[in-house]
Amino acid sequence: MAEQKATNVTWHDHAVSREERAKLNGHRGAVLWFTGLSGCGKSCVANAVDQLLHDRRVHTYVLDGDNIRMGLNKNLGFSPEDRTENIRRIGEVGRLFADSGTIVTTAFISPYREDRNAVRALFKDGEFIEIYVKASLETCESRDPKGLYKKARAGEIKGFTGIDAPYEPPESGELELDSDNCGIEELAGQVIAYLETRGFLSA
Amino acid sequence: MAEQKATNVTWHDHAVSREERAKLNGHRGAVLWFTGLSGCGKSCVANAVDQLLHDRRVHTYVLDGDNIRMGLNKNLGFSPEDRTENIRRIGEVGRLFADSGTIVTTAFISPYREDRNAVRALFKDGEFIEIYVKASLETCESRDPKGLYKKARAGEIKGFTGIDAPYEPPESGELELDSDNCGIEELAGQVIAYLETRGFLSA
């Protein structure tokens, strides 16, 4: 079948369209952009959402510190310029994954509104879904899973978001999750419900 | 079903494994790294392979100049350092796609052996498939689809691979395609045959 088709086709760049990849997958691509303070639960909720989507046979991938900071962005530090370039690259990779038909989740603090909006501008309407995982600094600092707040308070880490570097919450994001008062499962369920109402998932 | 599972699961980073994504797709991920002179047919063969794979319900994506140079790597030029960083980033993105379970093809001149080998080192054995699209400079220059050789000969483009910048052919790549003497379909078929023998595709 494939060979027969090959004899009739005109080869050209991007022979397989975005729509054809979406049809194969059974859904279109998008980026679920989680943002929030260190310790707010971004990564946990992102991975919970990823698993729930995978259970529904959605083609997914997670971009996070583990696979980005050690790889693509290992030549970047934490200066404001490098943070901006960090987010820009993640946004561009997110765009490639969304174009490929994947629902990709990203879990980075991404503290600057301008940087997130620059990423949003890369996407078609509805394909960039900004999810603010809202938790008070007190909540995050009390969790402190990696001991980073302690180090930041001790002055061992400079430019730590929420301590001596700003976090700018989204002003018009698609979703806001209350991580002070809700558990991971509940928050993940809210993201799935959003995707259902937006037609990304079959019921 | 998803909700029931959610109540029993321990949420953690990368909840969905590489193996689970491969199972959903019906195949594992890999990168098909096309390399060769400008005009050798890399992009045509890469897209033909992509289409043949898609016809077989393989989850694919193509990284090429159109979606990389205008996006992720738009802040890079053509100095040796920038060419190296260009290939490094493409390699890292290829790794992410392969990890996601996609068979991703890349179509870049990627003239330096050292740069390609650095990309190879990112991958597990068998997942980096280097494909040399071999064509003589005469063949490529006679095709000159974008008029670049003409400009390079006139001195309007500096550092053009094959004219005043080197191309280092693979010494131990997985495949070598004879683009001087074979057409696109035949070369694409050779890549598919290779993937079949290596167990990437069901018969």
Coordinates of C-alpha atoms in Angstrom, one line a residue:
Chain A
M1 CA 0.0 0.0 0.0
A2 CA 2.7 2.4 1.0
E3 CA 4.8 1.5 -2.1
Q4 CA 1.8 2.0 -4.4
K5 CA 1.2 5.4 -3.1
A6 CA 4.8 6.3 -3.4
T7 CA 4.7 6.0 -7.2
N8 CA 1.9 8.6 -7.5
V9 CA 3.0 11.2 -5.1
T10 CA 4.8 14.4 -5.6
W11 CA 7.5 14.6 -3.0
H12 CA 7.8 17.9 -1.4
D13 CA 8.8 19.5 1.9
H14 CA 6.5 18.6 4.8
A15 CA 4.7 16.0 2.8
V16 CA 2.7 15.0 5.9
S17 CA 0.5 17.8 7.1
R18 CA -0.3 18.9 10.7
E19 CA -3.9 17.8 10.1
E20 CA -2.8 14.3 8.9
R21 CA -0.7 13.8 12.1
A22 CA -3.6 15.0 14.2
K23 CA -5.8 12.5 12.4
L24 CA -3.4 9.6 13.1
N25 CA -3.2 10.6 16.8
G26 CA -6.9 11.1 17.2
H27 CA -6.4 14.6 18.7
R28 CA -4.6 17.8 17.9
G29 CA -1.5 19.1 19.6
A30 CA -1.2 21.8 22.2
V31 CA 1.1 23.0 25.0
L32 CA 0.0 23.0 28.6
W33 CA 2.2 25.7 30.1
F34 CA 2.4 25.4 33.9
T35 CA 3.9 28.3 35.7
G36 CA 4.3 29.1 39.4
L37 CA 6.8 29.4 42.3
S38 CA 9.2 26.7 43.1
G39 CA 7.3 24.2 45.3
C40 CA 3.9 25.2 44.1
G41 CA 3.3 21.7 42.6
K42 CA 3.8 22.5 38.9
S43 CA 5.7 19.4 38.2
C44 CA 3.5 17.1 40.2
V45 CA 0.3 18.4 38.5
A46 CA 1.9 18.4 35.1
N47 CA 2.9 14.7 35.5
A48 CA -0.5 13.8 36.9
V49 CA -2.1 15.4 33.9
D50 CA 0.3 13.6 31.6
Q51 CA -0.6 10.3 33.1
L52 CA -4.3 10.9 32.9
L53 CA -4.0 11.9 29.3
H54 CA -1.8 8.9 28.5
D55 CA -4.4 6.6 30.1
R56 CA -6.9 8.1 27.5
R57 CA -4.4 7.2 24.7
V58 CA -3.5 10.8 24.1
H59 CA 0.1 11.3 22.7
T60 CA 1.9 13.3 25.3
Y61 CA 5.3 14.5 26.5
V62 CA 6.6 16.4 29.5
L63 CA 9.3 19.1 29.2
D64 CA 10.8 19.8 32.6
G65 CA 14.1 20.7 34.3
D66 CA 15.3 17.1 34.1
N67 CA 15.3 16.8 30.3
I68 CA 15.8 20.5 29.4
R69 CA 18.3 21.9 31.8
M70 CA 20.6 18.9 31.4
G71 CA 20.3 18.9 27.6
L72 CA 19.1 21.6 25.3
N73 CA 19.6 24.4 27.8
K74 CA 22.7 23.2 29.6
N75 CA 24.6 26.2 28.3
L76 CA 22.3 28.6 30.1
G77 CA 22.5 29.9 33.6
F78 CA 20.1 31.9 35.7
S79 CA 20.8 35.5 34.7
P80 CA 17.7 37.4 33.5
E81 CA 19.0 37.1 29.9
D82 CA 19.6 33.3 30.3
R83 CA 16.2 32.8 31.9
T84 CA 14.6 34.6 29.0
E85 CA 16.5 32.5 26.5
N86 CA 15.6 29.4 28.5
I87 CA 11.9 30.1 28.2
R88 CA 12.2 31.1 24.6
R89 CA 13.8 27.7 23.7
I90 CA 11.3 25.7 25.7
G91 CA 8.5 27.6 23.9
E92 CA 10.0 26.8 20.5
V93 CA 10.4 23.2 21.4
G94 CA 6.8 23.2 22.7
R95 CA 5.7 24.6 19.4
L96 CA 7.5 21.8 17.5
F97 CA 5.8 19.2 19.7
A98 CA 2.4 20.8 19.3
D99 CA 3.0 20.9 15.6
S100 CA 3.8 17.2 15.7
G101 CA 0.4 16.5 17.2
T102 CA 1.6 16.0 20.8
I103 CA 0.0 17.5 23.9
V104 CA 3.1 18.6 25.6
T105 CA 3.2 19.9 29.2
T106 CA 5.9 22.2 30.4
A107 CA 6.7 22.7 34.1
F108 CA 9.0 25.7 34.6
I109 CA 8.8 28.6 37.1
S110 CA 8.8 30.9 34.0
P111 CA 8.5 34.0 36.3
Y112 CA 8.4 36.8 33.7
R113 CA 5.1 37.7 32.1
E114 CA 6.8 39.1 29.1
D115 CA 8.7 35.8 28.4
R116 CA 5.5 33.8 28.7
N117 CA 3.6 36.1 26.4
A118 CA 6.4 35.8 23.9
V119 CA 5.9 32.1 23.9
R120 CA 2.1 32.5 23.6
A121 CA 2.7 34.6 20.5
L122 CA 4.3 31.6 18.8
F123 CA 1.0 29.6 18.9
K124 CA -2.3 29.6 17.2
D125 CA -5.3 30.6 19.2
G126 CA -6.2 28.0 21.7
E127 CA -3.0 25.9 21.4
F128 CA -1.1 27.7 24.2
I129 CA -2.8 26.9 27.5
E130 CA -1.3 28.9 30.4
I131 CA -1.9 27.2 33.8
Y132 CA -1.0 29.2 36.9
V133 CA -0.4 26.8 39.8
K134 CA -1.1 29.3 42.5
A135 CA 0.4 28.8 46.0
S136 CA 1.4 31.3 48.6
L137 CA 5.1 31.8 49.3
E138 CA 4.4 30.4 52.8
T139 CA 2.9 27.2 51.4
C140 CA 5.9 26.7 49.0
E141 CA 8.4 27.5 51.6
S142 CA 6.9 25.1 54.1
R143 CA 7.0 22.3 51.4
D144 CA 10.5 23.2 50.2
P145 CA 11.0 19.7 48.7
K146 CA 14.6 20.4 47.5
G147 CA 15.7 22.7 50.4
L148 CA 16.1 25.6 48.0
Y149 CA 14.1 28.2 50.0
K150 CA 16.3 27.4 53.0
K151 CA 19.4 28.0 50.9
A152 CA 18.0 31.1 49.3
R153 CA 17.1 32.5 52.8
A154 CA 20.6 31.8 53.9
G155 CA 21.9 33.7 50.9
E156 CA 23.5 30.6 49.4
I157 CA 21.3 31.0 46.2
K158 CA 21.0 34.4 44.6
G159 CA 18.1 35.6 42.4
F160 CA 15.7 32.9 43.8
T161 CA 12.2 33.5 42.6
G162 CA 9.9 34.7 45.4
I163 CA 12.8 35.6 47.7
D164 CA 15.1 38.0 45.9
A165 CA 13.7 37.7 42.3
P166 CA 10.2 38.5 41.2
Y167 CA 7.4 36.2 40.1
E168 CA 4.8 37.8 37.9
P169 CA 1.5 35.9 37.9
P170 CA -0.5 35.5 34.7
E171 CA -3.1 38.3 34.1
S172 CA -5.1 36.4 31.6
G173 CA -4.1 32.8 31.6
E174 CA -6.4 30.0 30.7
L175 CA -6.5 28.3 34.1
E176 CA -5.6 29.1 37.7
L177 CA -5.2 26.2 40.1
D178 CA -5.5 26.7 43.9
S179 CA -2.6 24.7 45.2
D180 CA -2.9 26.1 48.7
N181 CA -6.2 24.3 49.2
C182 CA -6.5 21.4 46.7
G183 CA -4.6 18.2 46.2
I184 CA -2.7 17.1 43.0
E185 CA -5.5 14.8 41.8
E186 CA -8.2 17.5 42.1
L187 CA -6.0 20.0 40.3
A188 CA -5.1 17.6 37.5
G189 CA -8.8 16.8 37.1
Q190 CA -9.5 20.5 36.6
V191 CA -7.0 20.6 33.7
I192 CA -8.5 17.5 32.1
A193 CA -12.0 19.1 32.4
Y194 CA -10.7 22.2 30.7
L195 CA -9.3 20.1 27.8
E196 CA -12.6 18.3 27.5
T197 CA -14.6 21.6 27.3
R198 CA -12.2 22.9 24.6
G199 CA -12.6 19.8 22.4
F200 CA -9.1 18.4 22.9
L201 CA -10.4 15.1 24.2
S202 CA -13.2 12.9 23.2
A203 CA -15.7 12.4 26.0
Chain B
M1 CA -11.3 4.5 34.4
A2 CA -8.8 7.3 34.5
E3 CA -10.3 8.7 37.7
Q4 CA -10.2 5.3 39.4
K5 CA -6.6 4.9 38.6
A6 CA -5.8 8.3 39.8
T7 CA -6.8 7.4 43.4
N8 CA -4.3 4.6 43.5
V9 CA -1.3 6.1 41.9
T10 CA 1.7 7.7 43.4
W11 CA 2.4 10.9 41.5
H12 CA 5.9 11.4 40.6
D13 CA 8.1 13.0 37.9
H14 CA 7.8 11.3 34.5
A15 CA 4.9 9.2 35.6
V16 CA 4.6 7.9 32.0
S17 CA 7.6 5.9 31.0
R18 CA 9.4 5.8 27.7
E19 CA 8.2 2.2 27.3
E20 CA 4.6 3.1 27.9
R21 CA 4.7 5.8 25.2
A22 CA 6.3 3.3 22.8
K23 CA 3.5 0.9 23.6
L24 CA 0.9 3.4 22.9
N25 CA 2.5 4.3 19.5
G26 CA 3.2 0.8 18.5
H27 CA 6.9 1.5 17.9
R28 CA 9.9 3.0 19.6
G29 CA 11.4 6.4 18.9
A30 CA 14.6 7.1 16.9
V31 CA 16.2 9.9 15.0
L32 CA 17.0 9.5 11.3
W33 CA 19.8 12.0 10.8
F34 CA 20.2 12.9 7.2
T35 CA 23.5 14.6 6.2
G36 CA 25.0 15.7 3.0
L37 CA 25.8 18.7 0.7
S38 CA 23.3 21.4 -0.2
G39 CA 21.2 20.0 -3.1
C40 CA 22.1 16.3 -2.4
G41 CA 18.4 15.5 -1.8
K42 CA 18.4 15.3 2.0
S43 CA 15.2 17.1 2.5
C44 CA 13.3 15.3 -0.3
V45 CA 14.4 11.9 0.9
A46 CA 13.6 12.8 4.5
N47 CA 10.1 13.9 3.6
A48 CA 9.5 10.9 1.4
V49 CA 10.6 8.6 4.3
D50 CA 8.3 10.6 6.6
Q51 CA 5.4 10.1 4.4
L52 CA 6.0 6.4 3.9
L53 CA 6.3 6.0 7.7
H54 CA 3.1 8.0 8.3
D55 CA 1.3 5.8 5.7
R56 CA 2.2 2.9 8.0
R57 CA 0.8 4.7 11.0
V58 CA 4.2 5.5 12.5
H59 CA 4.3 8.7 14.6
T60 CA 6.8 10.9 12.9
Y61 CA 8.1 14.5 12.6
V62 CA 10.5 16.3 10.4
L63 CA 13.0 18.9 11.7
D64 CA 14.4 21.0 8.9
G65 CA 15.5 24.5 8.1
D66 CA 12.0 25.8 7.8
N67 CA 11.0 25.0 11.4
I68 CA 14.3 25.2 13.1
R69 CA 16.2 28.1 11.6
M70 CA 13.1 30.4 11.8
G71 CA 12.3 29.3 15.4
L72 CA 14.6 27.6 18.0
N73 CA 17.8 28.6 16.2
K74 CA 16.9 32.0 14.8
N75 CA 19.5 33.5 17.1
L76 CA 22.3 31.6 15.4
G77 CA 24.3 32.4 12.3
F78 CA 26.7 30.4 10.2
S79 CA 30.0 30.8 12.0
P80 CA 31.7 27.5 12.9
E81 CA 30.7 28.1 16.5
D82 CA 27.1 28.8 15.6
R83 CA 26.9 25.8 13.2
T84 CA 28.1 23.6 16.1
E85 CA 25.5 25.1 18.4
N86 CA 22.9 24.7 15.7
I87 CA 23.6 21.0 15.4
R88 CA 23.8 20.5 19.1
R89 CA 20.4 22.0 19.7
I90 CA 18.8 20.0 16.8
G91 CA 20.4 16.9 18.3
E92 CA 18.9 17.7 21.8
V93 CA 15.5 18.3 20.3
G94 CA 15.8 15.0 18.3
R95 CA 16.6 13.3 21.6
L96 CA 13.4 14.7 23.2
F97 CA 11.3 13.5 20.2
A98 CA 12.9 10.1 20.2
D99 CA 12.3 9.9 23.9
S100 CA 8.6 10.8 23.3
G101 CA 8.3 7.8 21.0
T102 CA 8.5 9.7 17.7
I103 CA 10.6 8.7 14.7
V104 CA 12.0 12.1 13.9
T105 CA 13.9 12.9 10.8
T106 CA 16.4 15.7 10.5
A107 CA 17.6 17.2 7.3
F108 CA 20.6 19.5 7.8
I109 CA 23.9 19.7 6.0
S110 CA 25.6 19.1 9.4
P111 CA 29.1 19.1 7.7
Y112 CA 31.3 18.4 10.7
R113 CA 31.9 14.9 11.8
E114 CA 32.7 15.9 15.4
D115 CA 29.3 17.7 15.7
R116 CA 27.4 14.7 14.4
N117 CA 29.3 12.3 16.7
A118 CA 28.5 14.6 19.6
V119 CA 24.8 14.2 18.7
R120 CA 25.2 10.4 18.3
A121 CA 26.6 10.3 21.9
L122 CA 23.3 11.6 23.2
F123 CA 21.5 8.5 22.1
K124 CA 21.2 4.9 23.1
D125 CA 22.7 2.3 20.7
G126 CA 20.6 2.0 17.6
E127 CA 18.4 5.0 18.1
F128 CA 20.7 7.4 16.2
I129 CA 20.6 6.5 12.5
E130 CA 23.1 8.5 10.5
I131 CA 22.1 8.6 6.8
Y132 CA 24.6 10.0 4.3
V133 CA 22.9 11.3 1.2
K134 CA 25.9 11.1 -1.1
A135 CA 26.0 13.2 -4.2
S136 CA 29.0 14.7 -6.0
L137 CA 29.5 18.4 -5.9
E138 CA 28.9 18.4 -9.6
T139 CA 25.5 16.8 -9.2
C140 CA 24.5 19.2 -6.4
E141 CA 25.8 22.2 -8.2
S142 CA 23.9 21.3 -11.4
R143 CA 20.7 20.9 -9.4
D144 CA 21.2 24.1 -7.3
P145 CA 17.5 24.4 -6.5
K146 CA 17.9 27.6 -4.5
G147 CA 20.7 29.2 -6.6
L148 CA 23.0 29.0 -3.6
Y149 CA 26.0 27.5 -5.4
K150 CA 25.8 30.2 -8.0
K151 CA 25.9 32.8 -5.3
A152 CA 28.7 31.0 -3.5
R153 CA 30.8 30.8 -6.7
A154 CA 30.2 34.5 -7.2
G155 CA 31.5 35.2 -3.7
E156 CA 28.1 36.5 -2.5
I157 CA 27.9 33.7 0.1
K158 CA 30.9 33.0 2.3
G159 CA 31.7 29.7 4.0
F160 CA 29.4 27.7 1.8
T161 CA 29.8 23.9 2.3
G162 CA 31.5 22.3 -0.6
I163 CA 32.8 25.5 -2.0
D164 CA 34.8 27.4 0.6
A165 CA 33.9 25.3 3.7
P166 CA 34.5 21.6 4.2
Y167 CA 32.1 18.7 4.3
E168 CA 33.2 15.7 6.2
P169 CA 31.4 12.6 5.2
P170 CA 30.4 10.0 7.8
E171 CA 33.0 7.3 8.4
S172 CA 30.8 4.8 10.1
G173 CA 27.2 5.9 9.5
E174 CA 24.3 3.5 9.4
L175 CA 23.4 4.1 5.8
E176 CA 24.8 5.7 2.6
L177 CA 22.4 6.6 -0.2
D178 CA 23.6 7.1 -3.8
S179 CA 21.9 10.2 -4.8
D180 CA 24.0 10.6 -8.0
N181 CA 22.4 7.5 -9.5
C182 CA 19.1 6.8 -7.7
G183 CA 15.8 8.6 -7.4
I184 CA 14.0 9.8 -4.3
E185 CA 11.6 6.9 -4.1
E186 CA 14.3 4.3 -4.4
L187 CA 16.4 6.0 -1.7
A188 CA 13.5 6.4 0.6
G189 CA 12.7 2.7 0.1
Q190 CA 16.2 1.9 1.3
V191 CA 15.7 3.7 4.5
I192 CA 12.4 2.0 5.1
A193 CA 14.1 -1.4 4.4
Y194 CA 16.8 -0.5 7.0
L195 CA 14.2 0.3 9.6
E196 CA 12.4 -3.0 8.9
T197 CA 15.5 -5.0 9.4
R198 CA 16.2 -3.2 12.7
G199 CA 12.8 -4.0 14.1
F200 CA 11.4 -0.4 14.1
L201 CA 8.5 -1.4 11.9
S202 CA 6.2 -4.3 11.9
A203 CA 6.3 -6.1 8.6

